[in-house]
């Protein structure tokens, strides 16, 4: 009876340990899967952020360049108009002076 008791106890302990090991193993696997999916999610977020940032910088540079070009054109046109106005005023002043 004592031998049977210890044999059954040993079997019970052995299967209990096996069950605990299986639970630990599945817990480790589940944790690893969760970490993997979280890492993938973070990586995707970083990629999205990076490409959006690059796109925003690109658009900002393009907008800045276009504004600079337009400002240069506007300044040039204003200078040309000022020169014409000044020349016409000068000619009129000469005409008024002579007459």
GROMACS .gro file of N, CA and C in nm:
model
  297
    1UNK      N    1   0.082  -0.120   0.000
    1UNK     CA    2   0.000   0.000   0.000
    1UNK      C    3   0.086   0.127   0.000
    2UNK      N    4   0.192   0.128   0.078
    2UNK     CA    5   0.279   0.245   0.086
    2UNK      C    6   0.348   0.267  -0.048
    3UNK      N    7   0.394   0.156  -0.110
    3UNK     CA    8   0.460   0.166  -0.240
    3UNK      C    9   0.364   0.221  -0.344
    4UNK      N   10   0.240   0.172  -0.343
    4UNK     CA   11   0.137   0.219  -0.435
    4UNK      C   12   0.109   0.368  -0.411
    5UNK      N   13   0.102   0.405  -0.284
    5UNK     CA   14   0.076   0.545  -0.249
    5UNK      C   15   0.184   0.636  -0.306
    6UNK      N   16   0.312   0.599  -0.284
    6UNK     CA   17   0.422   0.681  -0.332
    6UNK      C   18   0.432   0.678  -0.485
    7UNK      N   19   0.397   0.565  -0.544
    7UNK     CA   20   0.395   0.557  -0.690
    7UNK      C   21   0.290   0.651  -0.747
    8UNK      N   22   0.171   0.648  -0.688
    8UNK     CA   23   0.064   0.737  -0.733
    8UNK      C   24   0.099   0.883  -0.706
    9UNK      N   25   0.160   0.907  -0.590
    9UNK     CA   26   0.203   1.042  -0.557
    9UNK      C   27   0.307   1.091  -0.658
   10UNK      N   28   0.402   1.004  -0.691
   10UNK     CA   29   0.506   1.039  -0.789
   10UNK      C   30   0.444   1.068  -0.926
   11UNK      N   31   0.350   0.985  -0.967
   11UNK     CA   32   0.281   1.007  -1.095
   11UNK      C   33   0.205   1.139  -1.092
   12UNK      N   34   0.139   1.167  -0.981
   12UNK     CA   35   0.063   1.291  -0.967
   12UNK      C   36   0.157   1.412  -0.973
   13UNK      N   37   0.270   1.404  -0.903
   13UNK     CA   38   0.368   1.514  -0.904
   13UNK      C   39   0.426   1.531  -1.044
   14UNK      N   40   0.458   1.417  -1.108
   14UNK     CA   41   0.517   1.420  -1.241
   14UNK      C   42   0.421   1.486  -1.341
   15UNK      N   43   0.295   1.445  -1.340
   15UNK     CA   44   0.198   1.504  -1.433
   15UNK      C   45   0.166   1.649  -1.397
   16UNK      N   46   0.168   1.679  -1.269
   16UNK     CA   47   0.150   1.818  -1.227
   16UNK      C   48   0.263   1.905  -1.280
   17UNK      N   49   0.386   1.854  -1.269
   17UNK     CA   50   0.501   1.928  -1.319
   17UNK      C   51   0.493   1.944  -1.471
   18UNK      N   52   0.451   1.837  -1.538
   18UNK     CA   53   0.435   1.844  -1.684
   18UNK      C   54   0.330   1.949  -1.721
   19UNK      N   55   0.219   1.949  -1.648
   19UNK     CA   56   0.114   2.048  -1.675
   19UNK      C   57   0.163   2.191  -1.650
   20UNK      N   58   0.239   2.209  -1.542
   20UNK     CA   59   0.295   2.341  -1.513
   20UNK      C   60   0.391   2.382  -1.624
   21UNK      N   61   0.476   2.289  -1.668
   21UNK     CA   62   0.571   2.318  -1.776
   21UNK      C   63   0.498   2.356  -1.905
   22UNK      N   64   0.391   2.283  -1.935
   22UNK     CA   65   0.312   2.314  -2.055
   22UNK      C   66   0.251   2.453  -2.043
   23UNK      N   67   0.198   2.486  -1.925
   23UNK     CA   68   0.140   2.620  -1.906
   23UNK      C   69   0.246   2.729  -1.919
   24UNK      N   70   0.364   2.704  -1.862
   24UNK     CA   71   0.474   2.801  -1.873
   24UNK      C   72   0.515   2.817  -2.019
   25UNK      N   73   0.527   2.703  -2.088
   25UNK     CA   74   0.568   2.706  -2.228
   25UNK      C   75   0.468   2.786  -2.312
   26UNK      N   76   0.339   2.758  -2.294
   26UNK     CA   77   0.237   2.831  -2.370
   26UNK      C   78   0.232   2.978  -2.330
   27UNK      N   79   0.256   3.007  -2.204
   27UNK     CA   80   0.260   3.146  -2.159
   27UNK      C   81   0.377   3.220  -2.225
   28UNK      N   82   0.492   3.154  -2.232
   28UNK     CA   83   0.609   3.214  -2.298
   28UNK      C   84   0.580   3.236  -2.446
   29UNK      N   85   0.520   3.136  -2.511
   29UNK     CA   86   0.488   3.148  -2.654
   29UNK      C   87   0.387   3.262  -2.676
   30UNK      N   88   0.284   3.266  -2.591
   30UNK     CA   89   0.182   3.371  -2.604
   30UNK      C   90   0.244   3.510  -2.582
   31UNK      N   91   0.332   3.521  -2.483
   31UNK     CA   92   0.400   3.648  -2.456
   31UNK      C   93   0.486   3.687  -2.575
   32UNK      N   94   0.559   3.592  -2.631
   32UNK     CA   95   0.644   3.619  -2.746
   32UNK      C   96   0.561   3.666  -2.866
   33UNK      N   97   0.448   3.601  -2.888
   33UNK     CA   98   0.360   3.641  -2.998
   33UNK      C   99   0.310   3.784  -2.975
   34UNK      N  100   0.269   3.815  -2.852
   34UNK     CA  101   0.221   3.950  -2.821
   34UNK      C  102   0.331   4.054  -2.842
   35UNK      N  103   0.452   4.021  -2.798
   35UNK     CA  104   0.566   4.112  -2.816
   35UNK      C  105   0.592   4.132  -2.965
   36UNK      N  106   0.587   4.022  -3.041
   36UNK     CA  107   0.612   4.029  -3.185
   36UNK      C  108   0.508   4.119  -3.253
   37UNK      N  109   0.380   4.099  -3.221
   37UNK     CA  110   0.276   4.181  -3.282
   37UNK      C  111   0.287   4.327  -3.239
   38UNK      N  112   0.323   4.351  -3.115
   38UNK     CA  113   0.340   4.489  -3.067
   38UNK      C  114   0.458   4.554  -3.138
   39UNK      N  115   0.567   4.477  -3.157
   39UNK     CA  116   0.683   4.530  -3.228
   39UNK      C  117   0.646   4.563  -3.373
   40UNK      N  118   0.568   4.477  -3.436
   40UNK     CA  119   0.523   4.502  -3.573
   40UNK      C  120   0.436   4.628  -3.577
   41UNK      N  121   0.346   4.641  -3.481
   41UNK     CA  122   0.258   4.759  -3.476
   41UNK      C  123   0.340   4.887  -3.458
   42UNK      N  124   0.439   4.881  -3.368
   42UNK     CA  125   0.525   4.998  -3.345
   42UNK      C  126   0.605   5.030  -3.471
   43UNK      N  127   0.659   4.926  -3.537
   43UNK     CA  128   0.736   4.946  -3.659
   43UNK      C  129   0.650   5.010  -3.768
   44UNK      N  130   0.527   4.961  -3.783
   44UNK     CA  131   0.436   5.018  -3.884
   44UNK      C  132   0.406   5.164  -3.850
   45UNK      N  133   0.386   5.195  -3.722
   45UNK     CA  134   0.360   5.333  -3.681
   45UNK      C  135   0.480   5.422  -3.712
   46UNK      N  136   0.600   5.371  -3.684
   46UNK     CA  137   0.721   5.448  -3.712
   46UNK      C  138   0.738   5.471  -3.862
   47UNK      N  139   0.712   5.366  -3.942
   47UNK     CA  140   0.722   5.382  -4.087
   47UNK      C  141   0.624   5.487  -4.136
   48UNK      N  142   0.501   5.478  -4.088
   48UNK     CA  143   0.398   5.575  -4.128
   48UNK      C  144   0.441   5.715  -4.089
   49UNK      N  145   0.487   5.732  -3.964
   49UNK     CA  146   0.532   5.863  -3.916
   49UNK      C  147   0.647   5.915  -4.002
   50UNK      N  148   0.744   5.828  -4.032
   50UNK     CA  149   0.861   5.868  -4.109
   50UNK      C  150   0.821   5.916  -4.248
   51UNK      N  151   0.738   5.834  -4.317
   51UNK     CA  152   0.701   5.871  -4.453
   51UNK      C  153   0.612   5.995  -4.456
   52UNK      N  154   0.525   6.011  -4.356
   52UNK     CA  155   0.444   6.133  -4.349
   52UNK      C  156   0.533   6.255  -4.324
   53UNK      N  157   0.634   6.238  -4.238
   53UNK     CA  158   0.726   6.348  -4.209
   53UNK      C  159   0.805   6.386  -4.334
   54UNK      N  160   0.856   6.286  -4.404
   54UNK     CA  161   0.931   6.312  -4.528
   54UNK      C  162   0.841   6.383  -4.629
   55UNK      N  163   0.717   6.335  -4.642
   55UNK     CA  164   0.622   6.397  -4.736
   55UNK      C  165   0.594   6.542  -4.697
   56UNK      N  166   0.575   6.566  -4.567
   56UNK     CA  167   0.551   6.704  -4.520
   56UNK      C  168   0.670   6.794  -4.547
   57UNK      N  169   0.791   6.743  -4.522
   57UNK     CA  170   0.912   6.821  -4.549
   57UNK      C  171   0.921   6.851  -4.698
   58UNK      N  172   0.898   6.748  -4.780
   58UNK     CA  173   0.904   6.766  -4.925
   58UNK      C  174   0.804   6.873  -4.970
   59UNK      N  175   0.681   6.862  -4.921
   59UNK     CA  176   0.579   6.960  -4.958
   59UNK      C  177   0.615   7.100  -4.909
   60UNK      N  178   0.673   7.107  -4.788
   60UNK     CA  179   0.716   7.236  -4.736
   60UNK      C  180   0.825   7.298  -4.821
   61UNK      N  181   0.921   7.216  -4.865
   61UNK     CA  182   1.029   7.267  -4.950
   61UNK      C  183   0.972   7.314  -5.084
   62UNK      N  184   0.881   7.233  -5.141
   62UNK     CA  185   0.820   7.271  -5.269
   62UNK      C  186   0.741   7.400  -5.254
   63UNK      N  187   0.660   7.409  -5.148
   63UNK     CA  188   0.582   7.532  -5.125
   63UNK      C  189   0.675   7.652  -5.104
   64UNK      N  190   0.781   7.632  -5.025
   64UNK     CA  191   0.876   7.741  -5.001
   64UNK      C  192   0.942   7.786  -5.130
   65UNK      N  193   0.982   7.690  -5.213
   65UNK     CA  194   1.046   7.722  -5.340
   65UNK      C  195   0.949   7.797  -5.431
   66UNK      N  196   0.825   7.750  -5.437
   66UNK     CA  197   0.724   7.817  -5.520
   66UNK      C  198   0.697   7.959  -5.470
   67UNK      N  199   0.690   7.975  -5.337
   67UNK     CA  200   0.670   8.109  -5.280
   67UNK      C  201   0.788   8.201  -5.311
   68UNK      N  202   0.909   8.144  -5.302
   68UNK     CA  203   1.029   8.223  -5.333
   68UNK      C  204   1.028   8.266  -5.479
   69UNK      N  205   0.995   8.171  -5.569
   69UNK     CA  206   0.988   8.205  -5.711
   69UNK      C  207   0.884   8.313  -5.736
   70UNK      N  208   0.766   8.294  -5.678
   70UNK     CA  209   0.659   8.392  -5.699
   70UNK      C  210   0.697   8.528  -5.641
   71UNK      N  211   0.761   8.526  -5.524
   71UNK     CA  212   0.806   8.652  -5.464
   71UNK      C  213   0.908   8.722  -5.552
   72UNK      N  214   0.998   8.643  -5.612
   72UNK     CA  215   1.099   8.701  -5.701
   72UNK      C  216   1.033   8.762  -5.824
   73UNK      N  217   0.938   8.688  -5.882
   73UNK     CA  218   0.865   8.739  -5.999
   73UNK      C  219   0.788   8.866  -5.963
   74UNK      N  220   0.719   8.863  -5.850
   74UNK     CA  221   0.642   8.980  -5.807
   74UNK      C  222   0.733   9.101  -5.785
   75UNK      N  223   0.847   9.077  -5.721
   75UNK     CA  224   0.943   9.185  -5.695
   75UNK      C  225   0.997   9.241  -5.827
   76UNK      N  226   1.031   9.151  -5.918
   76UNK     CA  227   1.081   9.195  -6.048
   76UNK      C  228   0.976   9.278  -6.121
   77UNK      N  229   0.852   9.229  -6.124
   77UNK     CA  230   0.744   9.302  -6.192
   77UNK      C  231   0.720   9.438  -6.128
   78UNK      N  232   0.724   9.442  -5.995
   78UNK     CA  233   0.705   9.570  -5.926
   78UNK      C  234   0.819   9.666  -5.958
   79UNK      N  235   0.941   9.612  -5.966
   79UNK     CA  236   1.057   9.696  -5.999
   79UNK      C  237   1.046   9.750  -6.141
   80UNK      N  238   1.005   9.664  -6.233
   80UNK     CA  239   0.987   9.708  -6.372
   80UNK      C  240   0.880   9.818  -6.379
   81UNK      N  241   0.769   9.796  -6.310
   81UNK     CA  242   0.661   9.895  -6.311
   81UNK      C  243   0.707  10.026  -6.247
   82UNK      N  244   0.781  10.017  -6.138
   82UNK     CA  245   0.834  10.137  -6.073
   82UNK      C  246   0.928  10.212  -6.168
   83UNK      N  247   1.013  10.136  -6.239
   83UNK     CA  248   1.105  10.199  -6.335
   83UNK      C  249   1.028  10.271  -6.445
   84UNK      N  250   0.924  10.206  -6.498
   84UNK     CA  251   0.842  10.269  -6.603
   84UNK      C  252   0.775  10.396  -6.550
   85UNK      N  253   0.717  10.384  -6.431
   85UNK     CA  254   0.649  10.500  -6.372
   85UNK      C  255   0.747  10.614  -6.348
   86UNK      N  256   0.865  10.580  -6.297
   86UNK     CA  257   0.967  10.682  -6.270
   86UNK      C  258   1.012  10.748  -6.399
   87UNK      N  259   1.035  10.669  -6.502
   87UNK     CA  260   1.078  10.723  -6.631
   87UNK      C  261   0.970  10.814  -6.690
   88UNK      N  262   0.844  10.769  -6.684
   88UNK     CA  263   0.733  10.851  -6.736
   88UNK      C  264   0.720  10.981  -6.656
   89UNK      N  265   0.734  10.972  -6.526
   89UNK     CA  266   0.727  11.093  -6.443
   89UNK      C  267   0.841  11.190  -6.476
   90UNK      N  268   0.961  11.131  -6.497
   90UNK     CA  269   1.076  11.214  -6.532
   90UNK      C  270   1.053  11.284  -6.667
   91UNK      N  271   1.004  11.208  -6.766
   91UNK     CA  272   0.976  11.266  -6.898
   91UNK      C  273   0.872  11.378  -6.886
   92UNK      N  274   0.769  11.353  -6.808
   92UNK     CA  275   0.665  11.454  -6.789
   92UNK      C  276   0.721  11.577  -6.719
   93UNK      N  277   0.811  11.556  -6.626
   93UNK     CA  278   0.873  11.667  -6.555
   93UNK      C  279   0.955  11.753  -6.653
   94UNK      N  280   1.029  11.684  -6.743
   94UNK     CA  281   1.108  11.756  -6.844
   94UNK      C  282   1.014  11.836  -6.936
   95UNK      N  283   0.906  11.769  -6.980
   95UNK     CA  284   0.810  11.837  -7.068
   95UNK      C  285   0.752  11.959  -6.997
   96UNK      N  286   0.714  11.942  -6.872
   96UNK     CA  287   0.658  12.053  -6.795
   96UNK      C  288   0.762  12.163  -6.775
   97UNK      N  289   0.886  12.124  -6.761
   97UNK     CA  290   0.993  12.220  -6.740
   97UNK      C  291   1.017  12.304  -6.866
   98UNK      N  292   1.009  12.240  -6.980
   98UNK     CA  293   1.037  12.305  -7.108
   98UNK      C  294   0.919  12.393  -7.150
   99UNK      N  295   0.798  12.351  -7.121
   99UNK     CA  296   0.682  12.427  -7.168
   99UNK      C  297   0.635  12.531  -7.071
   0.00000   0.00000   0.00000
